[in-house]
mmCIF file of C-alpha atoms in Angstrom:
data_model
loop_
_atom_site.group_PDB
_atom_site.id
_atom_site.type_symbol
_atom_site.label_atom_id
_atom_site.label_comp_id
_atom_site.label_asym_id
_atom_site.label_seq_id
_atom_site.Cartn_x
_atom_site.Cartn_y
_atom_site.Cartn_z
ATOM 1 C CA MET P 1 -24.494 17.566 31.593
ATOM 2 C CA ASN P 2 -24.672 16.347 35.203
ATOM 3 C CA LYS P 3 -26.488 19.074 37.162
ATOM 4 C CA ASP P 4 -24.111 18.527 40.096
ATOM 5 C CA ILE P 5 -21.120 19.513 37.927
ATOM 6 C CA ILE P 6 -20.729 23.312 38.089
ATOM 7 C CA ILE P 7 -17.447 23.606 36.147
ATOM 8 C CA ALA P 8 -16.301 21.207 33.441
ATOM 9 C CA VAL P 9 -12.872 21.659 31.881
ATOM 10 C CA SER P 10 -11.343 19.553 29.109
ATOM 11 C CA ASP P 11 -7.819 20.041 27.728
ATOM 12 C CA LEU P 12 -7.939 23.758 28.556
ATOM 13 C CA THR P 13 -4.807 25.479 27.274
ATOM 14 C CA LYS P 14 -3.418 29.009 27.249
ATOM 15 C CA SER P 15 -0.196 30.058 25.582
ATOM 16 C CA TYR P 16 1.481 33.432 25.223
ATOM 17 C CA ASP P 17 3.792 33.245 22.216
ATOM 18 C CA GLU P 18 6.148 30.424 23.198
ATOM 19 C CA ILE P 19 5.121 30.366 26.868
ATOM 20 C CA LEU P 20 2.617 27.648 27.808
ATOM 21 C CA ALA P 21 0.880 29.117 30.855
ATOM 22 C CA VAL P 22 -1.834 26.456 31.130
ATOM 23 C CA ASP P 23 -1.095 23.083 29.572
ATOM 24 C CA HIS P 24 -4.103 20.919 28.579
ATOM 25 C CA ILE P 25 -5.736 20.701 32.006
ATOM 26 C CA SER P 26 -8.966 18.775 32.684
ATOM 27 C CA PHE P 27 -11.095 18.716 35.827
ATOM 28 C CA GLU P 28 -14.636 19.092 37.171
ATOM 29 C CA VAL P 29 -15.996 21.082 40.117
ATOM 30 C CA LYS P 30 -19.073 19.847 41.957
ATOM 31 C CA LYS P 31 -21.961 21.883 43.312
ATOM 32 C CA SER P 32 -21.449 23.430 46.779
ATOM 33 C CA GLU P 33 -17.840 22.331 47.179
ATOM 34 C CA ILE P 34 -14.754 24.407 47.855
ATOM 35 C CA PHE P 35 -12.365 23.419 45.094
ATOM 36 C CA GLY P 36 -8.763 24.460 45.584
ATOM 37 C CA PHE P 37 -6.207 25.276 42.918
ATOM 38 C CA LEU P 38 -2.890 24.911 44.713
ATOM 39 C CA GLY P 39 0.515 25.823 43.354
ATOM 40 C CA PRO P 40 3.369 28.332 43.393
ATOM 41 C CA ASN P 41 3.257 31.622 41.497
ATOM 42 C CA GLY P 42 3.543 31.039 37.764
ATOM 43 C CA ALA P 43 1.788 27.665 37.985
ATOM 44 C CA GLY P 44 -1.194 28.925 35.948
ATOM 45 C CA LYS P 45 -3.767 29.476 38.700
ATOM 46 C CA THR P 46 -4.796 33.047 37.875
ATOM 47 C CA THR P 47 -4.664 32.369 34.131
ATOM 48 C CA THR P 48 -7.163 29.543 34.625
ATOM 49 C CA ILE P 49 -9.543 31.814 36.534
ATOM 50 C CA ARG P 50 -9.238 34.457 33.820
ATOM 51 C CA MET P 51 -10.285 31.920 31.186
ATOM 52 C CA LEU P 52 -13.170 30.545 33.264
ATOM 53 C CA THR P 53 -14.532 34.051 33.905
ATOM 54 C CA GLY P 54 -14.207 35.390 30.374
ATOM 55 C CA LEU P 55 -11.262 37.699 30.918
ATOM 56 C CA SER P 56 -8.995 35.658 28.668
ATOM 57 C CA LYS P 57 -9.766 33.410 25.697
ATOM 58 C CA PRO P 58 -8.407 29.849 25.754
ATOM 59 C CA THR P 59 -5.860 28.934 23.115
ATOM 60 C CA ASP P 60 -7.273 25.415 22.963
ATOM 61 C CA GLY P 61 -9.615 23.080 24.815
ATOM 62 C CA LYS P 62 -13.097 23.567 26.245
ATOM 63 C CA ALA P 63 -14.613 24.774 29.499
ATOM 64 C CA SER P 64 -18.130 25.392 30.755
ATOM 65 C CA VAL P 65 -19.405 27.151 33.861
ATOM 66 C CA LEU P 66 -22.935 26.252 34.962
ATOM 67 C CA GLY P 67 -23.393 24.646 31.562
ATOM 68 C CA PHE P 68 -22.420 27.781 29.632
ATOM 69 C CA ASP P 69 -19.468 27.596 27.259
ATOM 70 C CA VAL P 70 -16.852 30.119 28.434
ATOM 71 C CA ASP P 71 -15.964 30.942 24.847
ATOM 72 C CA SER P 72 -19.381 31.444 23.253
ATOM 73 C CA GLU P 73 -21.766 31.912 26.214
ATOM 74 C CA ILE P 74 -19.687 33.872 28.717
ATOM 75 C CA VAL P 75 -22.297 36.669 28.996
ATOM 76 C CA GLU P 76 -24.845 34.166 30.311
ATOM 77 C CA ALA P 77 -22.272 32.593 32.636
ATOM 78 C CA LYS P 78 -21.260 35.947 34.137
ATOM 79 C CA ARG P 79 -24.801 36.481 35.447
ATOM 80 C CA CYS P 80 -24.314 33.483 37.735
ATOM 81 C CA ILE P 81 -20.734 33.962 38.943
ATOM 82 C CA GLY P 82 -18.903 36.273 41.325
ATOM 83 C CA VAL P 83 -15.219 37.071 40.960
ATOM 84 C CA VAL P 84 -12.855 38.264 43.691
ATOM 85 C CA PRO P 85 -9.555 39.316 42.096
ATOM 86 C CA GLU P 86 -6.278 39.280 44.004
ATOM 87 C CA THR P 87 -6.314 43.106 43.923
ATOM 88 C CA SER P 88 -9.576 44.728 45.052
ATOM 89 C CA ASN P 89 -11.771 46.354 42.419
ATOM 90 C CA LEU P 90 -13.662 48.621 44.866
ATOM 91 C CA TYR P 91 -13.430 52.402 45.126
ATOM 92 C CA ASP P 92 -11.467 54.177 47.885
ATOM 93 C CA GLU P 93 -13.637 57.306 47.808
ATOM 94 C CA LEU P 94 -16.935 55.420 48.286
ATOM 95 C CA SER P 95 -18.307 54.127 51.564
ATOM 96 C CA ALA P 96 -18.718 50.396 52.163
ATOM 97 C CA LEU P 97 -22.453 50.673 51.551
ATOM 98 C CA ASP P 98 -22.094 52.800 48.431
ATOM 99 C CA ASN P 99 -19.533 50.374 46.989
ATOM 100 C CA LEU P 100 -22.007 47.525 47.399
ATOM 101 C CA LEU P 101 -24.885 49.554 45.972
ATOM 102 C CA PHE P 102 -22.761 50.465 42.958
ATOM 103 C CA MET P 103 -21.767 46.832 42.377
ATOM 104 C CA ALA P 104 -25.420 45.803 42.753
ATOM 105 C CA GLN P 105 -26.303 48.247 39.988
ATOM 106 C CA LEU P 106 -23.533 46.886 37.750
ATOM 107 C CA TYR P 107 -24.724 43.311 38.296
ATOM 108 C CA GLY P 108 -28.319 44.256 37.487
ATOM 109 C CA VAL P 109 -29.804 43.706 40.944
ATOM 110 C CA PRO P 110 -33.321 45.270 40.921
ATOM 111 C CA ARG P 111 -33.329 48.755 42.471
ATOM 112 C CA THR P 112 -35.856 47.752 45.146
ATOM 113 C CA GLN P 113 -33.571 44.935 46.381
ATOM 114 C CA ARG P 114 -30.160 46.637 46.313
ATOM 115 C CA ARG P 115 -30.055 48.283 49.736
ATOM 116 C CA LYS P 116 -31.563 45.281 51.531
ATOM 117 C CA ARG P 117 -29.041 42.919 49.934
ATOM 118 C CA ALA P 118 -26.114 45.274 50.618
ATOM 119 C CA GLU P 119 -27.003 45.697 54.287
ATOM 120 C CA GLU P 120 -27.534 41.946 54.644
ATOM 121 C CA LEU P 121 -24.011 41.274 53.348
ATOM 122 C CA LEU P 122 -22.482 43.981 55.542
ATOM 123 C CA LYS P 123 -23.998 42.241 58.584
ATOM 124 C CA ILE P 124 -22.848 38.769 57.448
ATOM 125 C CA PHE P 125 -19.286 40.026 56.974
ATOM 126 C CA GLY P 126 -19.234 42.005 60.241
ATOM 127 C CA LEU P 127 -18.933 45.383 58.511
ATOM 128 C CA TYR P 128 -22.358 46.916 59.171
ATOM 129 C CA GLU P 129 -21.080 49.303 61.857
ATOM 130 C CA ARG P 130 -18.644 50.681 59.283
ATOM 131 C CA LYS P 131 -21.134 50.902 56.411
ATOM 132 C CA ASP P 132 -20.686 54.683 56.052
ATOM 133 C CA SER P 133 -16.867 54.622 56.287
ATOM 134 C CA HIS P 134 -14.802 55.153 53.154
ATOM 135 C CA PHE P 135 -13.199 52.026 51.727
ATOM 136 C CA ARG P 136 -9.737 53.617 51.983
ATOM 137 C CA THR P 137 -10.047 53.721 55.804
ATOM 138 C CA PHE P 138 -10.490 49.942 56.072
ATOM 139 C CA SER P 139 -7.800 47.524 57.192
ATOM 140 C CA ARG P 140 -6.466 45.047 54.645
ATOM 141 C CA GLY P 141 -8.622 42.262 56.076
ATOM 142 C CA MET P 142 -11.762 44.409 56.007
ATOM 143 C CA LYS P 143 -11.043 45.385 52.398
ATOM 144 C CA ARG P 144 -10.799 41.716 51.388
ATOM 145 C CA ALA P 145 -14.043 40.925 53.231
ATOM 146 C CA LEU P 146 -15.913 43.779 51.504
ATOM 147 C CA THR P 147 -14.495 42.755 48.123
ATOM 148 C CA ILE P 148 -15.908 39.252 48.647
ATOM 149 C CA ALA P 149 -19.236 40.745 49.764
ATOM 150 C CA ALA P 150 -19.340 42.820 46.567
ATOM 151 C CA ALA P 151 -18.846 39.688 44.472
ATOM 152 C CA LEU P 152 -21.833 38.089 46.241
ATOM 153 C CA ILE P 153 -24.201 41.042 45.801
ATOM 154 C CA HIS P 154 -26.150 39.353 42.969
ATOM 155 C CA ASN P 155 -26.447 35.968 44.696
ATOM 156 C CA PRO P 156 -24.105 34.066 42.360
ATOM 157 C CA GLU P 157 -24.047 30.276 42.332
ATOM 158 C CA ILE P 158 -20.270 30.153 42.116
ATOM 159 C CA LEU P 159 -17.558 32.389 43.540
ATOM 160 C CA PHE P 160 -14.045 32.603 42.122
ATOM 161 C CA LEU P 161 -11.512 33.605 44.786
ATOM 162 C CA ASP P 162 -7.977 34.424 43.661
ATOM 163 C CA GLU P 163 -5.492 34.312 46.573
ATOM 164 C CA PRO P 164 -8.030 35.747 49.084
ATOM 165 C CA THR P 165 -5.740 35.930 52.136
ATOM 166 C CA VAL P 166 -2.485 37.163 50.572
ATOM 167 C CA GLY P 167 -0.936 39.905 52.705
ATOM 168 C CA LEU P 168 -3.342 39.481 55.628
ATOM 169 C CA ASP P 169 -2.216 39.082 59.217
ATOM 170 C CA VAL P 170 -2.966 35.828 61.029
ATOM 171 C CA VAL P 171 -6.166 37.054 62.722
ATOM 172 C CA ALA P 172 -7.621 38.607 59.550
ATOM 173 C CA ALA P 173 -6.747 35.528 57.480
ATOM 174 C CA ARG P 174 -8.442 33.223 60.014
ATOM 175 C CA SER P 175 -11.568 35.395 60.035
ATOM 176 C CA LEU P 176 -11.724 35.411 56.245
ATOM 177 C CA ARG P 177 -11.285 31.637 56.074
ATOM 178 C CA ASN P 178 -14.269 31.250 58.402
ATOM 179 C CA LEU P 179 -16.352 33.436 56.090
ATOM 180 C CA ILE P 180 -15.286 31.406 53.055
ATOM 181 C CA SER P 181 -16.097 28.145 54.820
ATOM 182 C CA ASN P 182 -19.582 29.436 55.637
ATOM 183 C CA LEU P 183 -20.283 30.089 51.949
ATOM 184 C CA ARG P 184 -20.402 26.331 51.365
ATOM 185 C CA GLN P 185 -23.244 26.064 53.893
ATOM 186 C CA GLN P 186 -25.179 28.625 51.832
ATOM 187 C CA GLY P 187 -24.928 26.381 48.782
ATOM 188 C CA ILE P 188 -22.316 28.504 47.012
ATOM 189 C CA THR P 189 -19.596 26.725 45.054
ATOM 190 C CA VAL P 190 -16.152 28.236 45.656
ATOM 191 C CA PHE P 191 -13.220 27.997 43.252
ATOM 192 C CA LEU P 192 -10.192 29.017 45.299
ATOM 193 C CA THR P 193 -6.655 29.629 44.079
ATOM 194 C CA THR P 194 -3.965 29.700 46.728
ATOM 195 C CA HIS P 195 -0.326 28.918 47.372
ATOM 196 C CA TYR P 196 -0.939 28.568 51.111
ATOM 197 C CA LEU P 197 -0.743 24.836 51.806
ATOM 198 C CA GLU P 198 -2.365 25.152 55.225
ATOM 199 C CA GLU P 199 -5.210 27.226 53.804
ATOM 200 C CA ALA P 200 -5.978 24.638 51.136
ATOM 201 C CA ASP P 201 -5.919 21.876 53.748
ATOM 202 C CA LEU P 202 -8.305 23.726 56.073
ATOM 203 C CA LEU P 203 -10.824 24.941 53.498
ATOM 204 C CA CYS P 204 -10.988 22.687 50.484
ATOM 205 C CA ASP P 205 -13.141 19.631 49.820
ATOM 206 C CA ARG P 206 -10.862 18.742 46.910
ATOM 207 C CA ILE P 207 -7.561 20.144 45.686
ATOM 208 C CA ALA P 208 -5.899 20.251 42.292
ATOM 209 C CA ILE P 209 -2.128 20.621 42.527
ATOM 210 C CA LEU P 210 -0.814 22.680 39.636
ATOM 211 C CA VAL P 211 2.849 22.861 38.638
ATOM 212 C CA LYS P 212 4.120 24.664 35.521
ATOM 213 C CA GLY P 213 0.699 24.809 33.941
ATOM 214 C CA ARG P 214 -0.144 21.138 34.437
ATOM 215 C CA ILE P 215 -2.346 19.410 36.995
ATOM 216 C CA VAL P 216 -0.275 16.719 38.677
ATOM 217 C CA LYS P 217 -2.908 15.471 41.138
ATOM 218 C CA ILE P 218 -6.553 16.044 42.125
ATOM 219 C CA ASP P 219 -8.121 14.622 45.275
ATOM 220 C CA THR P 220 -9.344 15.373 48.791
ATOM 221 C CA PRO P 221 -6.789 16.679 51.309
ATOM 222 C CA GLU P 222 -7.086 13.401 53.228
ATOM 223 C CA VAL P 223 -6.277 11.250 50.199
ATOM 224 C CA LEU P 224 -3.427 13.550 49.171
ATOM 225 C CA LYS P 225 -1.914 13.329 52.650
ATOM 226 C CA ALA P 226 -2.277 9.556 52.593
ATOM 227 C CA VAL P 227 0.242 9.533 49.734
ATOM 228 C CA ALA P 228 2.878 10.661 52.219
ATOM 229 C CA LYS P 229 1.911 8.102 54.866
ATOM 230 C CA GLU P 230 3.778 5.408 53.004
ATOM 231 C CA GLU P 231 7.031 6.629 54.502
ATOM 232 C CA SER P 232 8.074 7.912 57.910
ATOM 233 C CA VAL P 233 8.479 11.635 58.495
ATOM 234 C CA ILE P 234 10.827 12.777 61.263
ATOM 235 C CA GLU P 235 11.202 16.435 62.156
ATOM 236 C CA VAL P 236 14.267 17.691 63.981
ATOM 237 C CA SER P 237 15.182 21.160 65.219
ATOM 238 C CA PHE P 238 18.714 22.292 66.130
ATOM 239 C CA ASN P 239 20.066 25.362 67.915
ATOM 240 C CA GLY P 240 21.980 26.286 64.750
ATOM 241 C CA LYS P 241 21.482 26.532 61.019
ATOM 242 C CA VAL P 242 20.185 23.278 59.621
ATOM 243 C CA SER P 243 21.643 24.058 56.179
ATOM 244 C CA GLU P 244 25.086 23.281 57.604
ATOM 245 C CA LEU P 245 23.955 19.764 58.573
ATOM 246 C CA ILE P 246 21.867 18.583 55.616
ATOM 247 C CA GLU P 247 24.836 17.465 53.522
ATOM 248 C CA ASP P 248 26.344 15.536 56.434
ATOM 249 C CA LEU P 249 22.994 13.901 57.191
ATOM 250 C CA SER P 250 22.579 12.928 53.540
ATOM 251 C CA ASN P 251 26.027 11.332 53.517
ATOM 252 C CA ARG P 252 25.271 9.295 56.636
ATOM 253 C CA LEU P 253 21.726 8.200 55.679
ATOM 254 C CA THR P 254 20.571 6.273 52.613
ATOM 255 C CA ASN P 255 17.171 6.197 50.883
ATOM 256 C CA VAL P 256 15.931 9.359 52.572
ATOM 257 C CA LYS P 257 15.020 12.875 51.462
ATOM 258 C CA ILE P 258 15.979 15.762 53.752
ATOM 259 C CA VAL P 259 14.231 19.131 53.421
ATOM 260 C CA ALA P 260 14.807 22.338 55.369
ATOM 261 C CA VAL P 261 11.559 23.617 56.891
ATOM 262 C CA ASP P 262 13.153 26.820 58.152
ATOM 263 C CA ASN P 263 16.605 27.959 59.295
ATOM 264 C CA ASN P 264 16.735 25.597 62.277
ATOM 265 C CA LYS P 265 14.367 22.797 61.358
ATOM 266 C CA ALA P 266 14.470 19.904 58.888
ATOM 267 C CA ARG P 267 12.246 16.996 57.926
ATOM 268 C CA ILE P 268 13.610 13.587 57.002
ATOM 269 C CA TYR P 269 11.405 11.492 54.719
ATOM 270 C CA GLY P 270 11.728 7.712 54.426
ATOM 271 C CA GLY P 271 14.392 5.460 55.884
ATOM 272 C CA ILE P 272 14.337 3.446 59.111
ATOM 273 C CA SER P 273 13.306 5.496 62.139
ATOM 274 C CA ASN P 274 15.753 4.003 64.650
ATOM 275 C CA GLN P 275 18.702 4.514 62.304
ATOM 276 C CA ILE P 276 17.656 8.109 61.653
ATOM 277 C CA TYR P 277 17.430 8.894 65.386
ATOM 278 C CA ASP P 278 20.866 7.366 66.014
ATOM 279 C CA CYS P 279 22.376 9.287 63.102
ATOM 280 C CA VAL P 280 20.887 12.642 64.154
ATOM 281 C CA PHE P 281 22.096 12.311 67.754
ATOM 282 C CA SER P 282 25.555 11.231 66.599
ATOM 283 C CA LEU P 283 25.844 14.144 64.159
ATOM 284 C CA ALA P 284 24.686 16.661 66.754
ATOM 285 C CA LYS P 285 27.360 15.385 69.130
ATOM 286 C CA ASP P 286 30.069 15.558 66.448
ATOM 287 C CA LYS P 287 29.053 19.123 65.517
ATOM 288 C CA ASN P 288 28.654 20.167 69.149
ATOM 289 C CA MET P 289 25.090 21.260 68.439
ATOM 290 C CA GLU P 290 22.014 20.949 70.613
ATOM 291 C CA ILE P 291 18.874 19.163 69.443
ATOM 292 C CA GLN P 292 15.892 21.254 70.507
ATOM 293 C CA PHE P 293 13.396 18.541 69.596
ATOM 294 C CA ILE P 294 13.073 15.469 67.406
ATOM 295 C CA ASN P 295 9.918 13.489 66.764
ATOM 296 C CA SER P 296 7.884 11.568 64.212
ATOM 297 C CA ILE P 297 5.035 13.598 62.753
ATOM 298 C CA LYS P 298 1.806 12.840 60.929
ATOM 299 C CA PRO P 299 2.075 13.669 57.247
ATOM 300 C CA SER P 300 0.744 17.113 56.325
ATOM 301 C CA LEU P 301 -0.298 18.582 53.004
ATOM 302 C CA GLU P 302 3.248 19.979 52.814
ATOM 303 C CA ASP P 303 4.579 16.434 52.923
ATOM 304 C CA ALA P 304 2.095 15.356 50.264
ATOM 305 C CA PHE P 305 3.106 18.327 48.097
ATOM 306 C CA LEU P 306 6.745 17.256 48.326
ATOM 307 C CA LYS P 307 5.934 13.617 47.574
ATOM 308 C CA ILE P 308 3.658 14.404 44.620
ATOM 309 C CA THR P 309 5.587 17.243 42.972
ATOM 310 C CA GLY P 310 9.160 16.673 44.079
ATOM 311 C CA LEU P 311 9.235 20.361 45.058
ATOM 312 C CA SER P 312 10.117 21.541 48.538
ATOM 313 C CA PRO P 313 7.273 23.305 50.403
ATOM 314 C CA MET P 314 9.844 26.098 50.862
ATOM 315 C CA VAL P 315 9.087 27.187 47.274
ATOM 316 C CA MET P 316 5.601 28.118 48.460
ATOM 317 C CA VAL P 317 7.026 30.090 51.396
ATOM 318 C CA ILE P 318 9.286 32.012 49.025
ATOM 319 C CA GLU P 319 6.355 32.820 46.744
ATOM 320 C CA LYS P 320 4.268 34.176 49.591
ATOM 321 C CA GLY P 321 7.020 36.440 50.856
ATOM 322 C CA GLY P 322 8.067 34.262 53.766
ATOM 323 C CA LYS P 323 4.740 34.745 55.539
#
């Protein structure tokens, strides 16, 4: 096996009765990269992590982590991996330091090294001043940071992160993304599941887009976004609900796709730019509505997601509670 390949997956499948949660997926993850698993809830992201970390047995297919078969050699693999579940596995009644010391004991870190390693991580994650505070007193962002620190206590080569910034405010999410990005510089491979398109774009070296248990595309964010560059993208914002205009726009324009970005904003994909501008201004005049802005935009990962999957990026917004 290529020593630069940390995870190798071939036709990995998981079914629950008649439900096919993960459908014959294949991919590889390289050493020291942040590999993103992007898709809406129910796409199979968490199920894949559970199989790769030994929490669930595959129905079919093969997978190895650091060269260890996840079916027959998962005990050996677990010594080299850290797992951060979507819901924290730390204890409310223990302090930050005691939580890390307890996890160090569970992971088999030598007694003489536990406190030094725990304090080192508390400093890296900006939590040292709160080392004696109970976990229950931490903010949501601090809890996520300490949960990641706990998963790193035994110096794993790979870290599995399942939706790390769900429920965090903007500042906490940005801080956590910075911490995750820094892990790459320490030589740690990160396997990240997310349904935040922007997060995947900012963090990941490569992204696998997962829809209904199947991988539909794997590549770098830049290459994925290039897929959407083949057509123009025009964004327009009105002073009223855009849902009332989409049907009229569709009737007046041909060979375009129109998607609501939010209540007042829409994106128009494809078509001829000059004709689109003329149509939008004419419709706004007919409807006695004001155009707040209209402009051509560079394709984003949202645009690539739409082009590749045929799904509106709004499905991701719905899944993450409109955040």
